Amino acid sequence: MGVRKVAVAAIEPLGCLPQVTFVSSFQTCNETSNSLAILHNKLLQQAVAELNRECKDSGAFIILDLYDAFYSVLNHTETTVKFESPILKPCCFGTSIGYHCGSLNAQGEKMYTLCDNPKATFFWDSFHPTQAGWQAVFFYLKSKFE
């Protein structure tokens, strides 16, 4: 079919997602959750290595290391973008337990808050990076392939 490379994405540090870090007021990642992501990614690397051994083109499958990219950006180790602190806090989140970004109560009132500057936050909601967050991850990954 002409495809030379297939990129397989590793998972990000799950313990750094706002849905997990809210218990520390968005200050610290949960290392137990991150350990699970590390184990998953190690098994993924083994599976991709096996696929590459079985293929005619030994480098047909590559891994996009989202774990390393997210972790580096979140820890300011390799990024030119500076995000507001705490970096683990989402721009959009529910006002109380049971509500999330976009929630409305029975009267149709917003049950979430938005930050003032989404371009200065890494996470949009409890799971997803903002455009600025993805841009920082992209530039990190791009630098690894240049």
mmCIF file with all atom_site columns, C-alpha atoms in Angstrom:
data_model
loop_
_atom_site.group_PDB
_atom_site.id
_atom_site.type_symbol
_atom_site.label_atom_id
_atom_site.label_alt_id
_atom_site.label_comp_id
_atom_site.label_asym_id
_atom_site.label_entity_id
_atom_site.label_seq_id
_atom_site.pdbx_PDB_ins_code
_atom_site.Cartn_x
_atom_site.Cartn_y
_atom_site.Cartn_z
_atom_site.occupancy
_atom_site.B_iso_or_equiv
_atom_site.pdbx_formal_charge
_atom_site.auth_seq_id
_atom_site.auth_comp_id
_atom_site.auth_asym_id
_atom_site.auth_atom_id
_atom_site.pdbx_PDB_model_num
ATOM 1   C CA . MET A 1 1   ? 0.000   0.000   0.000  1.00 0.00 ? 1   MET A CA 1
ATOM 2   C CA . GLY A 1 2   ? 3.039   2.255   0.057  1.00 0.00 ? 2   GLY A CA 1
ATOM 3   C CA . VAL A 1 3   ? 3.118   2.987   3.764  1.00 0.00 ? 3   VAL A CA 1
ATOM 4   C CA . ARG A 1 4   ? 6.715   3.079   4.941  1.00 0.00 ? 4   ARG A CA 1
ATOM 5   C CA . LYS A 1 5   ? 6.246   3.776   8.628  1.00 0.00 ? 5   LYS A CA 1
ATOM 6   C CA . VAL A 1 6   ? 3.467   3.127   11.102 1.00 0.00 ? 6   VAL A CA 1
ATOM 7   C CA . ALA A 1 7   ? 3.574   5.177   14.289 1.00 0.00 ? 7   ALA A CA 1
ATOM 8   C CA . VAL A 1 8   ? 2.228   3.555   17.414 1.00 0.00 ? 8   VAL A CA 1
ATOM 9   C CA . ALA A 1 9   ? 1.602   5.931   20.305 1.00 0.00 ? 9   ALA A CA 1
ATOM 10  C CA . ALA A 1 10  ? 2.721   4.980   23.781 1.00 0.00 ? 10  ALA A CA 1
ATOM 11  C CA . ILE A 1 11  ? 0.474   6.226   26.578 1.00 0.00 ? 11  ILE A CA 1
ATOM 12  C CA . GLU A 1 12  ? 1.205   9.382   28.498 1.00 0.00 ? 12  GLU A CA 1
ATOM 13  C CA . PRO A 1 13  ? 1.956   9.485   32.236 1.00 0.00 ? 13  PRO A CA 1
ATOM 14  C CA . LEU A 1 14  ? -1.541  8.646   33.449 1.00 0.00 ? 14  LEU A CA 1
ATOM 15  C CA . GLY A 1 15  ? -0.684  9.735   36.977 1.00 0.00 ? 15  GLY A CA 1
ATOM 16  C CA . CYS A 1 16  ? -0.204  13.292  35.722 1.00 0.00 ? 16  CYS A CA 1
ATOM 17  C CA . LEU A 1 17  ? -3.694  13.655  34.266 1.00 0.00 ? 17  LEU A CA 1
ATOM 18  C CA . PRO A 1 18  ? -5.824  16.199  36.134 1.00 0.00 ? 18  PRO A CA 1
ATOM 19  C CA . GLN A 1 19  ? -8.423  13.527  36.908 1.00 0.00 ? 19  GLN A CA 1
ATOM 20  C CA . VAL A 1 20  ? -5.737  11.946  39.105 1.00 0.00 ? 20  VAL A CA 1
ATOM 21  C CA . THR A 1 21  ? -3.817  15.020  40.330 1.00 0.00 ? 21  THR A CA 1
ATOM 22  C CA . PHE A 1 22  ? -6.877  16.802  41.721 1.00 0.00 ? 22  PHE A CA 1
ATOM 23  C CA . VAL A 1 23  ? -6.330  14.931  45.026 1.00 0.00 ? 23  VAL A CA 1
ATOM 24  C CA . SER A 1 24  ? -3.038  16.830  45.432 1.00 0.00 ? 24  SER A CA 1
ATOM 25  C CA . SER A 1 25  ? -4.587  20.150  44.335 1.00 0.00 ? 25  SER A CA 1
ATOM 26  C CA . PHE A 1 26  ? -2.952  19.567  40.941 1.00 0.00 ? 26  PHE A CA 1
ATOM 27  C CA . GLN A 1 27  ? 0.536   19.702  42.495 1.00 0.00 ? 27  GLN A CA 1
ATOM 28  C CA . THR A 1 28  ? 1.989   16.211  41.995 1.00 0.00 ? 28  THR A CA 1
ATOM 29  C CA . CYS A 1 29  ? 1.649   13.228  39.723 1.00 0.00 ? 29  CYS A CA 1
ATOM 30  C CA . ASN A 1 30  ? 0.611   9.843   41.099 1.00 0.00 ? 30  ASN A CA 1
ATOM 31  C CA . GLU A 1 31  ? 3.623   7.578   40.692 1.00 0.00 ? 31  GLU A CA 1
ATOM 32  C CA . THR A 1 32  ? 1.584   4.370   41.061 1.00 0.00 ? 32  THR A CA 1
ATOM 33  C CA . SER A 1 33  ? -0.502  5.318   38.034 1.00 0.00 ? 33  SER A CA 1
ATOM 34  C CA . ASN A 1 34  ? 2.646   6.348   36.182 1.00 0.00 ? 34  ASN A CA 1
ATOM 35  C CA . SER A 1 35  ? 4.207   2.956   36.952 1.00 0.00 ? 35  SER A CA 1
ATOM 36  C CA . LEU A 1 36  ? 1.274   1.275   35.228 1.00 0.00 ? 36  LEU A CA 1
ATOM 37  C CA . ALA A 1 37  ? 1.795   3.463   32.157 1.00 0.00 ? 37  ALA A CA 1
ATOM 38  C CA . ILE A 1 38  ? 5.513   2.624   32.171 1.00 0.00 ? 38  ILE A CA 1
ATOM 39  C CA . LEU A 1 39  ? 4.717   -1.106  32.310 1.00 0.00 ? 39  LEU A CA 1
ATOM 40  C CA . HIS A 1 40  ? 2.198   -0.773  29.475 1.00 0.00 ? 40  HIS A CA 1
ATOM 41  C CA . ASN A 1 41  ? 4.711   1.114   27.336 1.00 0.00 ? 41  ASN A CA 1
ATOM 42  C CA . LYS A 1 42  ? 7.446   -1.460  28.028 1.00 0.00 ? 42  LYS A CA 1
ATOM 43  C CA . LEU A 1 43  ? 5.136   -4.235  26.853 1.00 0.00 ? 43  LEU A CA 1
ATOM 44  C CA . LEU A 1 44  ? 4.208   -2.115  23.829 1.00 0.00 ? 44  LEU A CA 1
ATOM 45  C CA . GLN A 1 45  ? 7.899   -1.701  22.971 1.00 0.00 ? 45  GLN A CA 1
ATOM 46  C CA . GLN A 1 46  ? 8.348   -5.481  23.114 1.00 0.00 ? 46  GLN A CA 1
ATOM 47  C CA . ALA A 1 47  ? 5.325   -6.027  20.847 1.00 0.00 ? 47  ALA A CA 1
ATOM 48  C CA . VAL A 1 48  ? 6.523   -3.423  18.340 1.00 0.00 ? 48  VAL A CA 1
ATOM 49  C CA . ALA A 1 49  ? 10.014  -4.942  18.330 1.00 0.00 ? 49  ALA A CA 1
ATOM 50  C CA . GLU A 1 50  ? 8.440   -8.325  17.563 1.00 0.00 ? 50  GLU A CA 1
ATOM 51  C CA . LEU A 1 51  ? 6.402   -6.798  14.706 1.00 0.00 ? 51  LEU A CA 1
ATOM 52  C CA . ASN A 1 52  ? 9.550   -5.252  13.280 1.00 0.00 ? 52  ASN A CA 1
ATOM 53  C CA . ARG A 1 53  ? 11.358  -8.620  13.466 1.00 0.00 ? 53  ARG A CA 1
ATOM 54  C CA . GLU A 1 54  ? 8.483   -10.239 11.554 1.00 0.00 ? 54  GLU A CA 1
ATOM 55  C CA . CYS A 1 55  ? 8.307   -7.556  8.844  1.00 0.00 ? 55  CYS A CA 1
ATOM 56  C CA . LYS A 1 56  ? 10.390  -7.331  5.721  1.00 0.00 ? 56  LYS A CA 1
ATOM 57  C CA . ASP A 1 57  ? 11.199  -3.719  6.669  1.00 0.00 ? 57  ASP A CA 1
ATOM 58  C CA . SER A 1 58  ? 12.656  -3.994  10.160 1.00 0.00 ? 58  SER A CA 1
ATOM 59  C CA . GLY A 1 59  ? 11.839  -0.353  10.994 1.00 0.00 ? 59  GLY A CA 1
ATOM 60  C CA . ALA A 1 60  ? 8.279   -0.237  9.691  1.00 0.00 ? 60  ALA A CA 1
ATOM 61  C CA . PHE A 1 61  ? 6.798   0.326   13.148 1.00 0.00 ? 61  PHE A CA 1
ATOM 62  C CA . ILE A 1 62  ? 7.947   3.134   15.399 1.00 0.00 ? 62  ILE A CA 1
ATOM 63  C CA . ILE A 1 63  ? 6.766   4.260   18.812 1.00 0.00 ? 63  ILE A CA 1
ATOM 64  C CA . LEU A 1 64  ? 5.829   7.834   19.547 1.00 0.00 ? 64  LEU A CA 1
ATOM 65  C CA . ASP A 1 65  ? 6.931   8.119   23.149 1.00 0.00 ? 65  ASP A CA 1
ATOM 66  C CA . LEU A 1 66  ? 4.108   10.250  24.520 1.00 0.00 ? 66  LEU A CA 1
ATOM 67  C CA . TYR A 1 67  ? 5.116   9.318   28.058 1.00 0.00 ? 67  TYR A CA 1
ATOM 68  C CA . ASP A 1 68  ? 8.537   10.918  27.724 1.00 0.00 ? 68  ASP A CA 1
ATOM 69  C CA . ALA A 1 69  ? 7.169   13.879  25.757 1.00 0.00 ? 69  ALA A CA 1
ATOM 70  C CA . PHE A 1 70  ? 4.410   14.673  28.269 1.00 0.00 ? 70  PHE A CA 1
ATOM 71  C CA . TYR A 1 71  ? 6.697   14.138  31.244 1.00 0.00 ? 71  TYR A CA 1
ATOM 72  C CA . SER A 1 72  ? 9.398   16.373  29.806 1.00 0.00 ? 72  SER A CA 1
ATOM 73  C CA . VAL A 1 73  ? 6.958   19.169  28.985 1.00 0.00 ? 73  VAL A CA 1
ATOM 74  C CA . LEU A 1 74  ? 5.175   18.883  32.342 1.00 0.00 ? 74  LEU A CA 1
ATOM 75  C CA . ASN A 1 75  ? 8.509   19.059  34.159 1.00 0.00 ? 75  ASN A CA 1
ATOM 76  C CA . HIS A 1 76  ? 9.802   21.926  31.999 1.00 0.00 ? 76  HIS A CA 1
ATOM 77  C CA . THR A 1 77  ? 12.865  19.909  31.060 1.00 0.00 ? 77  THR A CA 1
ATOM 78  C CA . GLU A 1 78  ? 12.728  20.284  27.300 1.00 0.00 ? 78  GLU A CA 1
ATOM 79  C CA . THR A 1 79  ? 10.241  22.882  26.166 1.00 0.00 ? 79  THR A CA 1
ATOM 80  C CA . THR A 1 80  ? 10.287  26.511  25.155 1.00 0.00 ? 80  THR A CA 1
ATOM 81  C CA . VAL A 1 81  ? 6.656   26.925  26.202 1.00 0.00 ? 81  VAL A CA 1
ATOM 82  C CA . LYS A 1 82  ? 6.084   28.039  29.778 1.00 0.00 ? 82  LYS A CA 1
ATOM 83  C CA . PHE A 1 83  ? 2.722   27.076  31.187 1.00 0.00 ? 83  PHE A CA 1
ATOM 84  C CA . GLU A 1 84  ? 0.938   28.596  34.173 1.00 0.00 ? 84  GLU A CA 1
ATOM 85  C CA . SER A 1 85  ? 1.426   26.962  37.527 1.00 0.00 ? 85  SER A CA 1
ATOM 86  C CA . PRO A 1 86  ? 0.217   24.533  38.634 1.00 0.00 ? 86  PRO A CA 1
ATOM 87  C CA . ILE A 1 87  ? 0.816   22.968  35.232 1.00 0.00 ? 87  ILE A CA 1
ATOM 88  C CA . LEU A 1 88  ? -1.320  19.930  36.109 1.00 0.00 ? 88  LEU A CA 1
ATOM 89  C CA . LYS A 1 89  ? -4.442  22.051  36.644 1.00 0.00 ? 89  LYS A CA 1
ATOM 90  C CA . PRO A 1 90  ? -6.927  21.950  33.749 1.00 0.00 ? 90  PRO A CA 1
ATOM 91  C CA . CYS A 1 91  ? -8.372  25.051  32.132 1.00 0.00 ? 91  CYS A CA 1
ATOM 92  C CA . CYS A 1 92  ? -11.923 23.698  32.302 1.00 0.00 ? 92  CYS A CA 1
ATOM 93  C CA . PHE A 1 93  ? -13.191 21.676  35.245 1.00 0.00 ? 93  PHE A CA 1
ATOM 94  C CA . GLY A 1 94  ? -16.336 20.970  37.222 1.00 0.00 ? 94  GLY A CA 1
ATOM 95  C CA . THR A 1 95  ? -17.229 23.165  40.166 1.00 0.00 ? 95  THR A CA 1
ATOM 96  C CA . SER A 1 96  ? -17.801 20.173  42.467 1.00 0.00 ? 96  SER A CA 1
ATOM 97  C CA . ILE A 1 97  ? -17.731 16.384  42.558 1.00 0.00 ? 97  ILE A CA 1
ATOM 98  C CA . GLY A 1 98  ? -20.037 14.902  39.951 1.00 0.00 ? 98  GLY A CA 1
ATOM 99  C CA . TYR A 1 99  ? -19.539 17.745  37.490 1.00 0.00 ? 99  TYR A CA 1
ATOM 100 C CA . HIS A 1 100 ? -16.960 18.039  34.743 1.00 0.00 ? 100 HIS A CA 1
ATOM 101 C CA . CYS A 1 101 ? -16.060 20.394  31.938 1.00 0.00 ? 101 CYS A CA 1
ATOM 102 C CA . GLY A 1 102 ? -19.274 21.223  30.099 1.00 0.00 ? 102 GLY A CA 1
ATOM 103 C CA . SER A 1 103 ? -21.670 20.059  32.833 1.00 0.00 ? 103 SER A CA 1
ATOM 104 C CA . LEU A 1 104 ? -24.965 21.834  33.407 1.00 0.00 ? 104 LEU A CA 1
ATOM 105 C CA . ASN A 1 105 ? -27.266 21.434  36.396 1.00 0.00 ? 105 ASN A CA 1
ATOM 106 C CA . ALA A 1 106 ? -31.019 20.747  36.144 1.00 0.00 ? 106 ALA A CA 1
ATOM 107 C CA . GLN A 1 107 ? -31.687 24.486  35.706 1.00 0.00 ? 107 GLN A CA 1
ATOM 108 C CA . GLY A 1 108 ? -29.223 24.669  32.784 1.00 0.00 ? 108 GLY A CA 1
ATOM 109 C CA . GLU A 1 109 ? -26.592 26.601  34.766 1.00 0.00 ? 109 GLU A CA 1
ATOM 110 C CA . LYS A 1 110 ? -22.909 26.001  34.047 1.00 0.00 ? 110 LYS A CA 1
ATOM 111 C CA . MET A 1 111 ? -21.322 23.738  36.626 1.00 0.00 ? 111 MET A CA 1
ATOM 112 C CA . TYR A 1 112 ? -17.783 24.263  35.406 1.00 0.00 ? 112 TYR A CA 1
ATOM 113 C CA . THR A 1 113 ? -15.223 27.044  35.328 1.00 0.00 ? 113 THR A CA 1
ATOM 114 C CA . LEU A 1 114 ? -12.860 28.140  32.596 1.00 0.00 ? 114 LEU A CA 1
ATOM 115 C CA . CYS A 1 115 ? -9.403  29.600  32.981 1.00 0.00 ? 115 CYS A CA 1
ATOM 116 C CA . ASP A 1 116 ? -8.628  33.070  31.642 1.00 0.00 ? 116 ASP A CA 1
ATOM 117 C CA . ASN A 1 117 ? -5.935  31.982  29.186 1.00 0.00 ? 117 ASN A CA 1
ATOM 118 C CA . PRO A 1 118 ? -6.141  28.480  27.642 1.00 0.00 ? 118 PRO A CA 1
ATOM 119 C CA . LYS A 1 119 ? -2.913  29.169  25.719 1.00 0.00 ? 119 LYS A CA 1
ATOM 120 C CA . ALA A 1 120 ? -1.077  29.252  29.048 1.00 0.00 ? 120 ALA A CA 1
ATOM 121 C CA . THR A 1 121 ? -2.389  25.898  30.285 1.00 0.00 ? 121 THR A CA 1
ATOM 122 C CA . PHE A 1 122 ? -1.227  22.429  29.322 1.00 0.00 ? 122 PHE A CA 1
ATOM 123 C CA . PHE A 1 123 ? -4.492  20.581  30.027 1.00 0.00 ? 123 PHE A CA 1
ATOM 124 C CA . TRP A 1 124 ? -7.889  21.606  28.670 1.00 0.00 ? 124 TRP A CA 1
ATOM 125 C CA . ASP A 1 125 ? -9.926  19.263  30.861 1.00 0.00 ? 125 ASP A CA 1
ATOM 126 C CA . SER A 1 126 ? -9.296  16.236  33.059 1.00 0.00 ? 126 SER A CA 1
ATOM 127 C CA . PHE A 1 127 ? -7.830  14.223  30.183 1.00 0.00 ? 127 PHE A CA 1
ATOM 128 C CA . HIS A 1 128 ? -6.958  16.306  27.130 1.00 0.00 ? 128 HIS A CA 1
ATOM 129 C CA . PRO A 1 129 ? -4.148  18.762  26.478 1.00 0.00 ? 129 PRO A CA 1
ATOM 130 C CA . THR A 1 130 ? -4.930  22.195  25.070 1.00 0.00 ? 130 THR A CA 1
ATOM 131 C CA . GLN A 1 131 ? -3.719  23.162  21.614 1.00 0.00 ? 131 GLN A CA 1
ATOM 132 C CA . ALA A 1 132 ? -0.697  24.750  23.312 1.00 0.00 ? 132 ALA A CA 1
ATOM 133 C CA . GLY A 1 133 ? -0.120  21.514  25.240 1.00 0.00 ? 133 GLY A CA 1
ATOM 134 C CA . TRP A 1 134 ? -0.214  19.395  22.092 1.00 0.00 ? 134 TRP A CA 1
ATOM 135 C CA . GLN A 1 135 ? 2.032   21.893  20.339 1.00 0.00 ? 135 GLN A CA 1
ATOM 136 C CA . ALA A 1 136 ? 4.647   21.548  23.089 1.00 0.00 ? 136 ALA A CA 1
ATOM 137 C CA . VAL A 1 137 ? 4.408   17.740  22.870 1.00 0.00 ? 137 VAL A CA 1
ATOM 138 C CA . PHE A 1 138 ? 4.686   17.897  19.064 1.00 0.00 ? 138 PHE A CA 1
ATOM 139 C CA . PHE A 1 139 ? 7.810   20.046  19.165 1.00 0.00 ? 139 PHE A CA 1
ATOM 140 C CA . TYR A 1 140 ? 9.367   17.724  21.721 1.00 0.00 ? 140 TYR A CA 1
ATOM 141 C CA . LEU A 1 141 ? 8.628   14.668  19.564 1.00 0.00 ? 141 LEU A CA 1
ATOM 142 C CA . LYS A 1 142 ? 9.769   16.452  16.407 1.00 0.00 ? 142 LYS A CA 1
ATOM 143 C CA . SER A 1 143 ? 13.135  17.201  18.005 1.00 0.00 ? 143 SER A CA 1
ATOM 144 C CA . LYS A 1 144 ? 13.622  13.457  18.627 1.00 0.00 ? 144 LYS A CA 1
ATOM 145 C CA . PHE A 1 145 ? 13.159  12.616  14.939 1.00 0.00 ? 145 PHE A CA 1
ATOM 146 C CA . GLU A 1 146 ? 15.320  15.348  13.438 1.00 0.00 ? 146 GLU A CA 1
#
